Amino acid sequence: MSGTSPALKPPADAAQPVRHQDAPAPGELLGAHYGQCFGCGGEQPHGLHLEARAGEGVSVTAEFTVRLAHQGAPGLAHGGVLATALDETLGSLNWLLRTIAVTGRLETDFVRPVPVDTVLYLEAEVTAVAGRKIYSTATGRIGGPDGPVAVRADALFVEVKVDHFIDNGRPEEIRAAMDDPDQVRRARAFEVNP
């Protein structure tokens, strides 16, 4: 992105990202990390229901359809919803690193309007890692995966411990997630938080 702030430029000694050996295989659907997540959760009636797939290297693709509940101006997606879709897609990259991380900074460019009922095709990749900092970039296209760019973003994610969620989340939801008898769902709720 031109004009990217210095906070989103990796330092000269940053490492190339390395896909974790236990990361989902390319083409594999990542699924929701938490059912109540506004970005990817299936239990959110007005959520994005964004579906991300592992790509090659440390990349993902994702799609979501802009619905009436996602409007800002009449018939057009709300800019905050588009930023959320980018953030969710960028956060999904952490599955490939097998790292618990949260968004530290997100800079978004809105290139063209996105009408209601449009499918937004998203691509994201990690560009560098420096200590606990993960640098990444994403684009969202309309009209197909090779269509014109509608939105794009650069992001900085910061690795955290699971205590970040336990210490800061609302106790009722933390308790419910921790008491989930499904061991996989319980672990995923705290693994990645875009």
mmCIF file of N, CA and C in Angstrom, residues 79-188:
data_model
loop_
_atom_site.group_PDB
_atom_site.id
_atom_site.type_symbol
_atom_site.label_atom_id
_atom_site.label_comp_id
_atom_site.label_asym_id
_atom_site.label_seq_id
_atom_site.Cartn_x
_atom_site.Cartn_y
_atom_site.Cartn_z
ATOM 1 N N GLY A 79 -18.349 0.900 5.355
ATOM 2 C CA GLY A 79 -16.890 0.827 5.364
ATOM 3 C C GLY A 79 -16.343 0.043 6.545
ATOM 4 N N GLY A 80 -16.974 0.154 7.696
ATOM 5 C CA GLY A 80 -16.531 -0.597 8.869
ATOM 6 C C GLY A 80 -16.698 -2.096 8.690
ATOM 7 N N VAL A 81 -17.743 -2.490 7.974
ATOM 8 C CA VAL A 81 -17.948 -3.914 7.687
ATOM 9 C C VAL A 81 -16.852 -4.415 6.746
ATOM 10 N N LEU A 82 -16.505 -3.601 5.763
ATOM 11 C CA LEU A 82 -15.426 -3.997 4.846
ATOM 12 C C LEU A 82 -14.099 -4.096 5.591
ATOM 13 N N ALA A 83 -13.839 -3.156 6.508
ATOM 14 C CA ALA A 83 -12.618 -3.224 7.322
ATOM 15 C C ALA A 83 -12.642 -4.475 8.199
ATOM 16 N N THR A 84 -13.810 -4.835 8.705
ATOM 17 C CA THR A 84 -13.937 -6.054 9.508
ATOM 18 C C THR A 84 -13.625 -7.285 8.672
ATOM 19 N N ALA A 85 -14.104 -7.322 7.435
ATOM 20 C CA ALA A 85 -13.820 -8.462 6.556
ATOM 21 C C ALA A 85 -12.319 -8.590 6.306
ATOM 22 N N LEU A 86 -11.652 -7.463 6.086
ATOM 23 C CA LEU A 86 -10.200 -7.488 5.900
ATOM 24 C C LEU A 86 -9.507 -7.961 7.173
ATOM 25 N N ASP A 87 -9.932 -7.433 8.322
ATOM 26 C CA ASP A 87 -9.338 -7.810 9.603
ATOM 27 C C ASP A 87 -9.520 -9.299 9.880
ATOM 28 N N GLU A 88 -10.707 -9.803 9.614
ATOM 29 C CA GLU A 88 -10.983 -11.231 9.830
ATOM 30 C C GLU A 88 -10.107 -12.094 8.933
ATOM 31 N N THR A 89 -9.978 -11.702 7.684
ATOM 32 C CA THR A 89 -9.146 -12.460 6.741
ATOM 33 C C THR A 89 -7.686 -12.424 7.171
ATOM 34 N N LEU A 90 -7.211 -11.243 7.520
ATOM 35 C CA LEU A 90 -5.827 -11.110 7.987
ATOM 36 C C LEU A 90 -5.600 -11.915 9.257
ATOM 37 N N GLY A 91 -6.560 -11.895 10.160
ATOM 38 C CA GLY A 91 -6.440 -12.672 11.398
ATOM 39 C C GLY A 91 -6.397 -14.165 11.149
ATOM 40 N N SER A 92 -7.058 -14.613 10.094
ATOM 41 C CA SER A 92 -7.049 -16.042 9.755
ATOM 42 C C SER A 92 -5.657 -16.543 9.409
ATOM 43 N N LEU A 93 -4.788 -15.641 9.001
ATOM 44 C CA LEU A 93 -3.414 -16.033 8.678
ATOM 45 C C LEU A 93 -2.702 -16.657 9.878
ATOM 46 N N ASN A 94 -3.109 -16.259 11.065
ATOM 47 C CA ASN A 94 -2.443 -16.774 12.263
ATOM 48 C C ASN A 94 -2.634 -18.273 12.450
ATOM 49 N N TRP A 95 -3.704 -18.829 11.823
ATOM 50 C CA TRP A 95 -3.878 -20.291 11.847
ATOM 51 C C TRP A 95 -2.693 -20.975 11.172
ATOM 52 N N LEU A 96 -2.152 -20.348 10.152
ATOM 53 C CA LEU A 96 -1.060 -20.952 9.395
ATOM 54 C C LEU A 96 0.275 -20.853 10.132
ATOM 55 N N LEU A 97 0.366 -19.894 11.027
ATOM 56 C CA LEU A 97 1.570 -19.753 11.853
ATOM 57 C C LEU A 97 1.420 -20.507 13.166
ATOM 58 N N ARG A 98 0.175 -20.899 13.470
ATOM 59 C CA ARG A 98 -0.168 -21.546 14.747
ATOM 60 C C ARG A 98 0.251 -20.643 15.902
ATOM 61 N N THR A 99 -0.140 -19.363 15.771
ATOM 62 C CA THR A 99 0.207 -18.343 16.747
ATOM 63 C C THR A 99 -1.065 -17.677 17.251
ATOM 64 N N ILE A 100 -1.138 -17.435 18.554
ATOM 65 C CA ILE A 100 -2.231 -16.660 19.126
ATOM 66 C C ILE A 100 -1.838 -15.197 18.971
ATOM 67 N N ALA A 101 -2.625 -14.431 18.221
ATOM 68 C CA ALA A 101 -2.286 -13.036 17.957
ATOM 69 C C ALA A 101 -3.549 -12.197 17.826
ATOM 70 N N VAL A 102 -3.398 -10.921 18.105
ATOM 71 C CA VAL A 102 -4.503 -9.965 17.986
ATOM 72 C C VAL A 102 -4.071 -8.804 17.099
ATOM 73 N N THR A 103 -5.042 -8.112 16.542
ATOM 74 C CA THR A 103 -4.763 -6.966 15.692
ATOM 75 C C THR A 103 -4.174 -5.843 16.530
ATOM 76 N N GLY A 104 -3.007 -5.358 16.122
ATOM 77 C CA GLY A 104 -2.397 -4.206 16.766
ATOM 78 C C GLY A 104 -2.674 -2.931 15.984
ATOM 79 N N ARG A 105 -2.692 -3.055 14.674
ATOM 80 C CA ARG A 105 -2.942 -1.898 13.803
ATOM 81 C C ARG A 105 -3.494 -2.397 12.474
ATOM 82 N N LEU A 106 -4.434 -1.650 11.926
ATOM 83 C CA LEU A 106 -5.035 -1.984 10.638
ATOM 84 C C LEU A 106 -5.235 -0.688 9.875
ATOM 85 N N GLU A 107 -4.644 -0.592 8.690
ATOM 86 C CA GLU A 107 -4.846 0.570 7.829
ATOM 87 C C GLU A 107 -5.548 0.100 6.567
ATOM 88 N N THR A 108 -6.665 0.746 6.263
ATOM 89 C CA THR A 108 -7.519 0.309 5.169
ATOM 90 C C THR A 108 -7.676 1.409 4.125
ATOM 91 N N ASP A 109 -7.591 1.022 2.870
ATOM 92 C CA ASP A 109 -7.890 1.915 1.742
ATOM 93 C C ASP A 109 -9.184 1.434 1.106
ATOM 94 N N PHE A 110 -10.122 2.347 0.918
ATOM 95 C CA PHE A 110 -11.380 2.050 0.256
ATOM 96 C C PHE A 110 -11.258 2.572 -1.167
ATOM 97 N N VAL A 111 -11.211 1.666 -2.133
ATOM 98 C CA VAL A 111 -10.919 2.025 -3.515
ATOM 99 C C VAL A 111 -12.184 2.258 -4.331
ATOM 100 N N ARG A 112 -13.207 1.418 -4.119
ATOM 101 C CA ARG A 112 -14.463 1.581 -4.856
ATOM 102 C C ARG A 112 -15.612 1.047 -4.006
ATOM 103 N N PRO A 113 -16.830 1.529 -4.247
ATOM 104 C CA PRO A 113 -17.979 1.065 -3.467
ATOM 105 C C PRO A 113 -18.276 -0.413 -3.717
ATOM 106 N N VAL A 114 -18.845 -1.043 -2.695
ATOM 107 C CA VAL A 114 -19.207 -2.460 -2.774
ATOM 108 C C VAL A 114 -20.717 -2.566 -2.543
ATOM 109 N N PRO A 115 -21.493 -2.884 -3.580
ATOM 110 C CA PRO A 115 -22.948 -2.957 -3.447
ATOM 111 C C PRO A 115 -23.421 -4.155 -2.615
ATOM 112 N N VAL A 116 -24.613 -4.000 -2.045
ATOM 113 C CA VAL A 116 -25.279 -5.110 -1.359
ATOM 114 C C VAL A 116 -25.449 -6.253 -2.355
ATOM 115 N N ASP A 117 -25.361 -7.469 -1.883
ATOM 116 C CA ASP A 117 -25.450 -8.718 -2.641
ATOM 117 C C ASP A 117 -24.196 -9.013 -3.458
ATOM 118 N N THR A 118 -23.154 -8.222 -3.269
ATOM 119 C CA THR A 118 -21.876 -8.475 -3.933
ATOM 120 C C THR A 118 -21.050 -9.449 -3.096
ATOM 121 N N VAL A 119 -20.374 -10.367 -3.759
ATOM 122 C CA VAL A 119 -19.412 -11.230 -3.081
ATOM 123 C C VAL A 119 -18.075 -10.503 -3.086
ATOM 124 N N LEU A 120 -17.468 -10.394 -1.910
ATOM 125 C CA LEU A 120 -16.140 -9.805 -1.789
ATOM 126 C C LEU A 120 -15.140 -10.954 -1.713
ATOM 127 N N TYR A 121 -14.200 -10.977 -2.648
ATOM 128 C CA TYR A 121 -13.165 -12.008 -2.726
ATOM 129 C C TYR A 121 -11.898 -11.443 -2.092
ATOM 130 N N LEU A 122 -11.455 -12.073 -1.021
ATOM 131 C CA LEU A 122 -10.326 -11.557 -0.256
ATOM 132 C C LEU A 122 -9.119 -12.469 -0.356
ATOM 133 N N GLU A 123 -7.955 -11.857 -0.389
ATOM 134 C CA GLU A 123 -6.685 -12.590 -0.356
ATOM 135 C C GLU A 123 -5.813 -11.890 0.669
ATOM 136 N N ALA A 124 -5.078 -12.672 1.466
ATOM 137 C CA ALA A 124 -4.186 -12.088 2.465
ATOM 138 C C ALA A 124 -2.937 -12.946 2.591
ATOM 139 N N GLU A 125 -1.843 -12.288 2.985
ATOM 140 C CA GLU A 125 -0.602 -13.022 3.214
ATOM 141 C C GLU A 125 0.223 -12.327 4.276
ATOM 142 N N VAL A 126 0.980 -13.149 5.010
ATOM 143 C CA VAL A 126 1.945 -12.606 5.961
ATOM 144 C C VAL A 126 3.180 -12.244 5.161
ATOM 145 N N THR A 127 3.700 -11.040 5.396
ATOM 146 C CA THR A 127 4.871 -10.581 4.651
ATOM 147 C C THR A 127 6.155 -10.666 5.461
ATOM 148 N N ALA A 128 6.052 -10.594 6.797
ATOM 149 C CA ALA A 128 7.258 -10.637 7.628
ATOM 150 C C ALA A 128 6.865 -10.899 9.085
ATOM 151 N N VAL A 129 7.838 -11.387 9.849
ATOM 152 C CA VAL A 129 7.671 -11.612 11.285
ATOM 153 C C VAL A 129 8.903 -11.048 11.980
ATOM 154 N N ALA A 130 8.676 -10.273 13.042
ATOM 155 C CA ALA A 130 9.771 -9.703 13.829
ATOM 156 C C ALA A 130 9.420 -9.834 15.305
ATOM 157 N N GLY A 131 9.998 -10.827 15.962
ATOM 158 C CA GLY A 131 9.663 -11.065 17.360
ATOM 159 C C GLY A 131 8.195 -11.434 17.483
ATOM 160 N N ARG A 132 7.449 -10.686 18.300
ATOM 161 C CA ARG A 132 6.018 -10.940 18.498
ATOM 162 C C ARG A 132 5.161 -10.261 17.436
ATOM 163 N N LYS A 133 5.758 -9.507 16.518
ATOM 164 C CA LYS A 133 5.009 -8.751 15.513
ATOM 165 C C LYS A 133 4.899 -9.529 14.207
ATOM 166 N N ILE A 134 3.672 -9.552 13.673
ATOM 167 C CA ILE A 134 3.372 -10.244 12.418
ATOM 168 C C ILE A 134 2.818 -9.197 11.447
ATOM 169 N N TYR A 135 3.497 -9.008 10.320
ATOM 170 C CA TYR A 135 3.112 -8.016 9.315
ATOM 171 C C TYR A 135 2.380 -8.720 8.174
ATOM 172 N N SER A 136 1.274 -8.140 7.735
ATOM 173 C CA SER A 136 0.496 -8.788 6.682
ATOM 174 C C SER A 136 -0.222 -7.763 5.825
ATOM 175 N N THR A 137 -0.730 -8.248 4.688
ATOM 176 C CA THR A 137 -1.425 -7.392 3.733
ATOM 177 C C THR A 137 -2.595 -8.166 3.127
ATOM 178 N N ALA A 138 -3.632 -7.437 2.690
ATOM 179 C CA ALA A 138 -4.813 -8.084 2.106
ATOM 180 C C ALA A 138 -5.452 -7.182 1.059
ATOM 181 N N THR A 139 -6.160 -7.824 0.140
ATOM 182 C CA THR A 139 -6.974 -7.102 -0.844
ATOM 183 C C THR A 139 -8.346 -7.753 -0.915
ATOM 184 N N GLY A 140 -9.341 -6.951 -1.253
ATOM 185 C CA GLY A 140 -10.693 -7.440 -1.477
ATOM 186 C C GLY A 140 -11.141 -7.011 -2.857
ATOM 187 N N ARG A 141 -11.603 -7.965 -3.645
ATOM 188 C CA ARG A 141 -12.005 -7.698 -5.032
ATOM 189 C C ARG A 141 -13.485 -8.014 -5.222
ATOM 190 N N ILE A 142 -14.071 -7.340 -6.194
ATOM 191 C CA ILE A 142 -15.471 -7.608 -6.543
ATOM 192 C C ILE A 142 -15.517 -8.154 -7.970
ATOM 193 N N GLY A 143 -16.570 -8.903 -8.278
ATOM 194 C CA GLY A 143 -16.738 -9.436 -9.626
ATOM 195 C C GLY A 143 -15.948 -10.707 -9.880
ATOM 196 N N GLY A 144 -15.244 -11.213 -8.892
ATOM 197 C CA GLY A 144 -14.463 -12.446 -9.029
ATOM 198 C C GLY A 144 -13.096 -12.287 -8.391
ATOM 199 N N PRO A 145 -12.381 -13.398 -8.190
ATOM 200 C CA PRO A 145 -11.064 -13.342 -7.553
ATOM 201 C C PRO A 145 -10.047 -12.491 -8.306
ATOM 202 N N ASP A 146 -10.271 -12.271 -9.603
ATOM 203 C CA ASP A 146 -9.367 -11.434 -10.395
ATOM 204 C C ASP A 146 -10.006 -10.095 -10.763
ATOM 205 N N GLY A 147 -11.141 -9.783 -10.131
ATOM 206 C CA GLY A 147 -11.853 -8.543 -10.434
ATOM 207 C C GLY A 147 -11.141 -7.321 -9.893
ATOM 208 N N PRO A 148 -11.756 -6.162 -10.073
ATOM 209 C CA PRO A 148 -11.132 -4.925 -9.604
ATOM 210 C C PRO A 148 -11.052 -4.870 -8.080
ATOM 211 N N VAL A 149 -9.970 -4.262 -7.582
ATOM 212 C CA VAL A 149 -9.778 -4.101 -6.143
ATOM 213 C C VAL A 149 -10.788 -3.085 -5.620
ATOM 214 N N ALA A 150 -11.486 -3.456 -4.546
ATOM 215 C CA ALA A 150 -12.437 -2.558 -3.895
ATOM 216 C C ALA A 150 -11.868 -2.025 -2.578
ATOM 217 N N VAL A 151 -11.144 -2.875 -1.856
ATOM 218 C CA VAL A 151 -10.543 -2.498 -0.567
ATOM 219 C C VAL A 151 -9.202 -3.200 -0.424
ATOM 220 N N ARG A 152 -8.340 -2.605 0.372
ATOM 221 C CA ARG A 152 -7.065 -3.250 0.682
ATOM 222 C C ARG A 152 -6.612 -2.755 2.045
ATOM 223 N N ALA A 153 -5.749 -3.554 2.669
ATOM 224 C CA ALA A 153 -5.285 -3.183 4.008
ATOM 225 C C ALA A 153 -3.908 -3.756 4.278
ATOM 226 N N ASP A 154 -3.206 -3.075 5.159
ATOM 227 C CA ASP A 154 -1.981 -3.582 5.757
ATOM 228 C C ASP A 154 -2.251 -3.688 7.242
ATOM 229 N N ALA A 155 -1.645 -4.682 7.886
ATOM 230 C CA ALA A 155 -1.923 -4.896 9.300
ATOM 231 C C ALA A 155 -0.682 -5.340 10.057
ATOM 232 N N LEU A 156 -0.740 -5.083 11.343
ATOM 233 C CA LEU A 156 0.260 -5.562 12.286
ATOM 234 C C LEU A 156 -0.493 -6.339 13.350
ATOM 235 N N PHE A 157 -0.173 -7.611 13.499
ATOM 236 C CA PHE A 157 -0.719 -8.433 14.566
ATOM 237 C C PHE A 157 0.364 -8.645 15.604
ATOM 238 N N VAL A 158 -0.054 -8.795 16.854
ATOM 239 C CA VAL A 158 0.885 -8.975 17.949
ATOM 240 C C VAL A 158 0.564 -10.287 18.654
ATOM 241 N N GLU A 159 1.580 -11.122 18.811
ATOM 242 C CA GLU A 159 1.413 -12.406 19.495
ATOM 243 C C GLU A 159 1.110 -12.156 20.968
ATOM 244 N N VAL A 160 0.125 -12.894 21.490
ATOM 245 C CA VAL A 160 -0.260 -12.801 22.902
ATOM 246 C C VAL A 160 -0.386 -14.203 23.478
ATOM 247 N N LYS A 161 -0.472 -14.275 24.794
ATOM 248 C CA LYS A 161 -0.741 -15.535 25.492
ATOM 249 C C LYS A 161 -2.251 -15.681 25.645
ATOM 250 N N VAL A 162 -2.720 -16.882 25.894
ATOM 251 C CA VAL A 162 -4.155 -17.126 26.052
ATOM 252 C C VAL A 162 -4.729 -16.309 27.211
ATOM 253 N N ASP A 163 -3.895 -15.967 28.199
ATOM 254 C CA ASP A 163 -4.359 -15.153 29.327
ATOM 255 C C ASP A 163 -4.937 -13.819 28.869
ATOM 256 N N HIS A 164 -4.499 -13.312 27.734
ATOM 257 C CA HIS A 164 -5.018 -12.053 27.190
ATOM 258 C C HIS A 164 -6.545 -12.115 27.105
ATOM 259 N N PHE A 165 -7.087 -13.227 26.649
ATOM 260 C CA PHE A 165 -8.529 -13.382 26.477
ATOM 261 C C PHE A 165 -9.208 -13.668 27.811
ATOM 262 N N ILE A 166 -8.598 -14.528 28.603
ATOM 263 C CA ILE A 166 -9.180 -14.912 29.889
ATOM 264 C C ILE A 166 -9.237 -13.707 30.832
ATOM 265 N N ASP A 167 -8.183 -12.895 30.846
ATOM 266 C CA ASP A 167 -8.126 -11.741 31.744
ATOM 267 C C ASP A 167 -8.992 -10.577 31.285
ATOM 268 N N ASN A 168 -9.267 -10.480 29.988
ATOM 269 C CA ASN A 168 -9.971 -9.307 29.462
ATOM 270 C C ASN A 168 -11.374 -9.573 28.941
ATOM 271 N N GLY A 169 -11.727 -10.817 28.676
ATOM 272 C CA GLY A 169 -13.050 -11.128 28.144
ATOM 273 C C GLY A 169 -14.118 -11.091 29.221
ATOM 274 N N ARG A 170 -15.354 -10.960 28.803
ATOM 275 C CA ARG A 170 -16.468 -10.968 29.754
ATOM 276 C C ARG A 170 -16.569 -12.348 30.373
ATOM 277 N N PRO A 171 -16.628 -12.450 31.689
ATOM 278 C CA PRO A 171 -16.569 -13.760 32.379
ATOM 279 C C PRO A 171 -17.587 -14.792 31.893
ATOM 280 N N GLU A 172 -18.810 -14.360 31.556
ATOM 281 C CA GLU A 172 -19.831 -15.333 31.135
ATOM 282 C C GLU A 172 -19.406 -16.071 29.864
ATOM 283 N N GLU A 173 -18.898 -15.328 28.885
ATOM 284 C CA GLU A 173 -18.486 -15.953 27.632
ATOM 285 C C GLU A 173 -17.223 -16.786 27.806
ATOM 286 N N ILE A 174 -16.293 -16.297 28.609
ATOM 287 C CA ILE A 174 -15.061 -17.058 28.872
ATOM 288 C C ILE A 174 -15.428 -18.389 29.528
ATOM 289 N N ARG A 175 -16.277 -18.339 30.537
ATOM 290 C CA ARG A 175 -16.689 -19.558 31.241
ATOM 291 C C ARG A 175 -17.401 -20.521 30.289
ATOM 292 N N ALA A 176 -18.315 -19.992 29.466
ATOM 293 C CA ALA A 176 -19.048 -20.849 28.520
ATOM 294 C C ALA A 176 -18.092 -21.509 27.530
ATOM 295 N N ALA A 177 -17.134 -20.738 27.015
ATOM 296 C CA ALA A 177 -16.171 -21.311 26.069
ATOM 297 C C ALA A 177 -15.292 -22.357 26.747
ATOM 298 N N MET A 178 -14.876 -22.089 27.980
ATOM 299 C CA MET A 178 -14.009 -23.033 28.695
ATOM 300 C C MET A 178 -14.753 -24.296 29.121
ATOM 301 N N ASP A 179 -16.084 -24.173 29.315
ATOM 302 C CA ASP A 179 -16.891 -25.326 29.728
ATOM 303 C C ASP A 179 -17.433 -26.127 28.557
ATOM 304 N N ASP A 180 -17.166 -25.706 27.334
ATOM 305 C CA ASP A 180 -17.654 -26.412 26.153
ATOM 306 C C ASP A 180 -17.118 -27.838 26.183
ATOM 307 N N PRO A 181 -18.000 -28.841 26.136
ATOM 308 C CA PRO A 181 -17.531 -30.230 26.173
ATOM 309 C C PRO A 181 -16.759 -30.647 24.916
ATOM 310 N N ASP A 182 -16.931 -29.882 23.824
ATOM 311 C CA ASP A 182 -16.194 -30.193 22.601
ATOM 312 C C ASP A 182 -14.781 -29.637 22.742
ATOM 313 N N GLN A 183 -13.831 -30.520 22.911
ATOM 314 C CA GLN A 183 -12.446 -30.151 23.174
ATOM 315 C C GLN A 183 -11.849 -29.285 22.061
ATOM 316 N N VAL A 184 -12.171 -29.602 20.822
ATOM 317 C CA VAL A 184 -11.624 -28.843 19.691
ATOM 318 C C VAL A 184 -12.191 -27.426 19.685
ATOM 319 N N ARG A 185 -13.517 -27.293 19.830
ATOM 320 C CA ARG A 185 -14.133 -25.962 19.859
ATOM 321 C C ARG A 185 -13.593 -25.137 21.024
ATOM 322 N N ARG A 186 -13.414 -25.783 22.175
ATOM 323 C CA ARG A 186 -12.897 -25.086 23.349
ATOM 324 C C ARG A 186 -11.506 -24.523 23.066
ATOM 325 N N ALA A 187 -10.641 -25.312 22.473
ATOM 326 C CA ALA A 187 -9.282 -24.852 22.171
ATOM 327 C C ALA A 187 -9.292 -23.760 21.100
ATOM 328 N N ARG A 188 -10.105 -23.920 20.062
ATOM 329 C CA ARG A 188 -10.123 -22.947 18.955
ATOM 330 C C ARG A 188 -10.643 -21.592 19.385
#
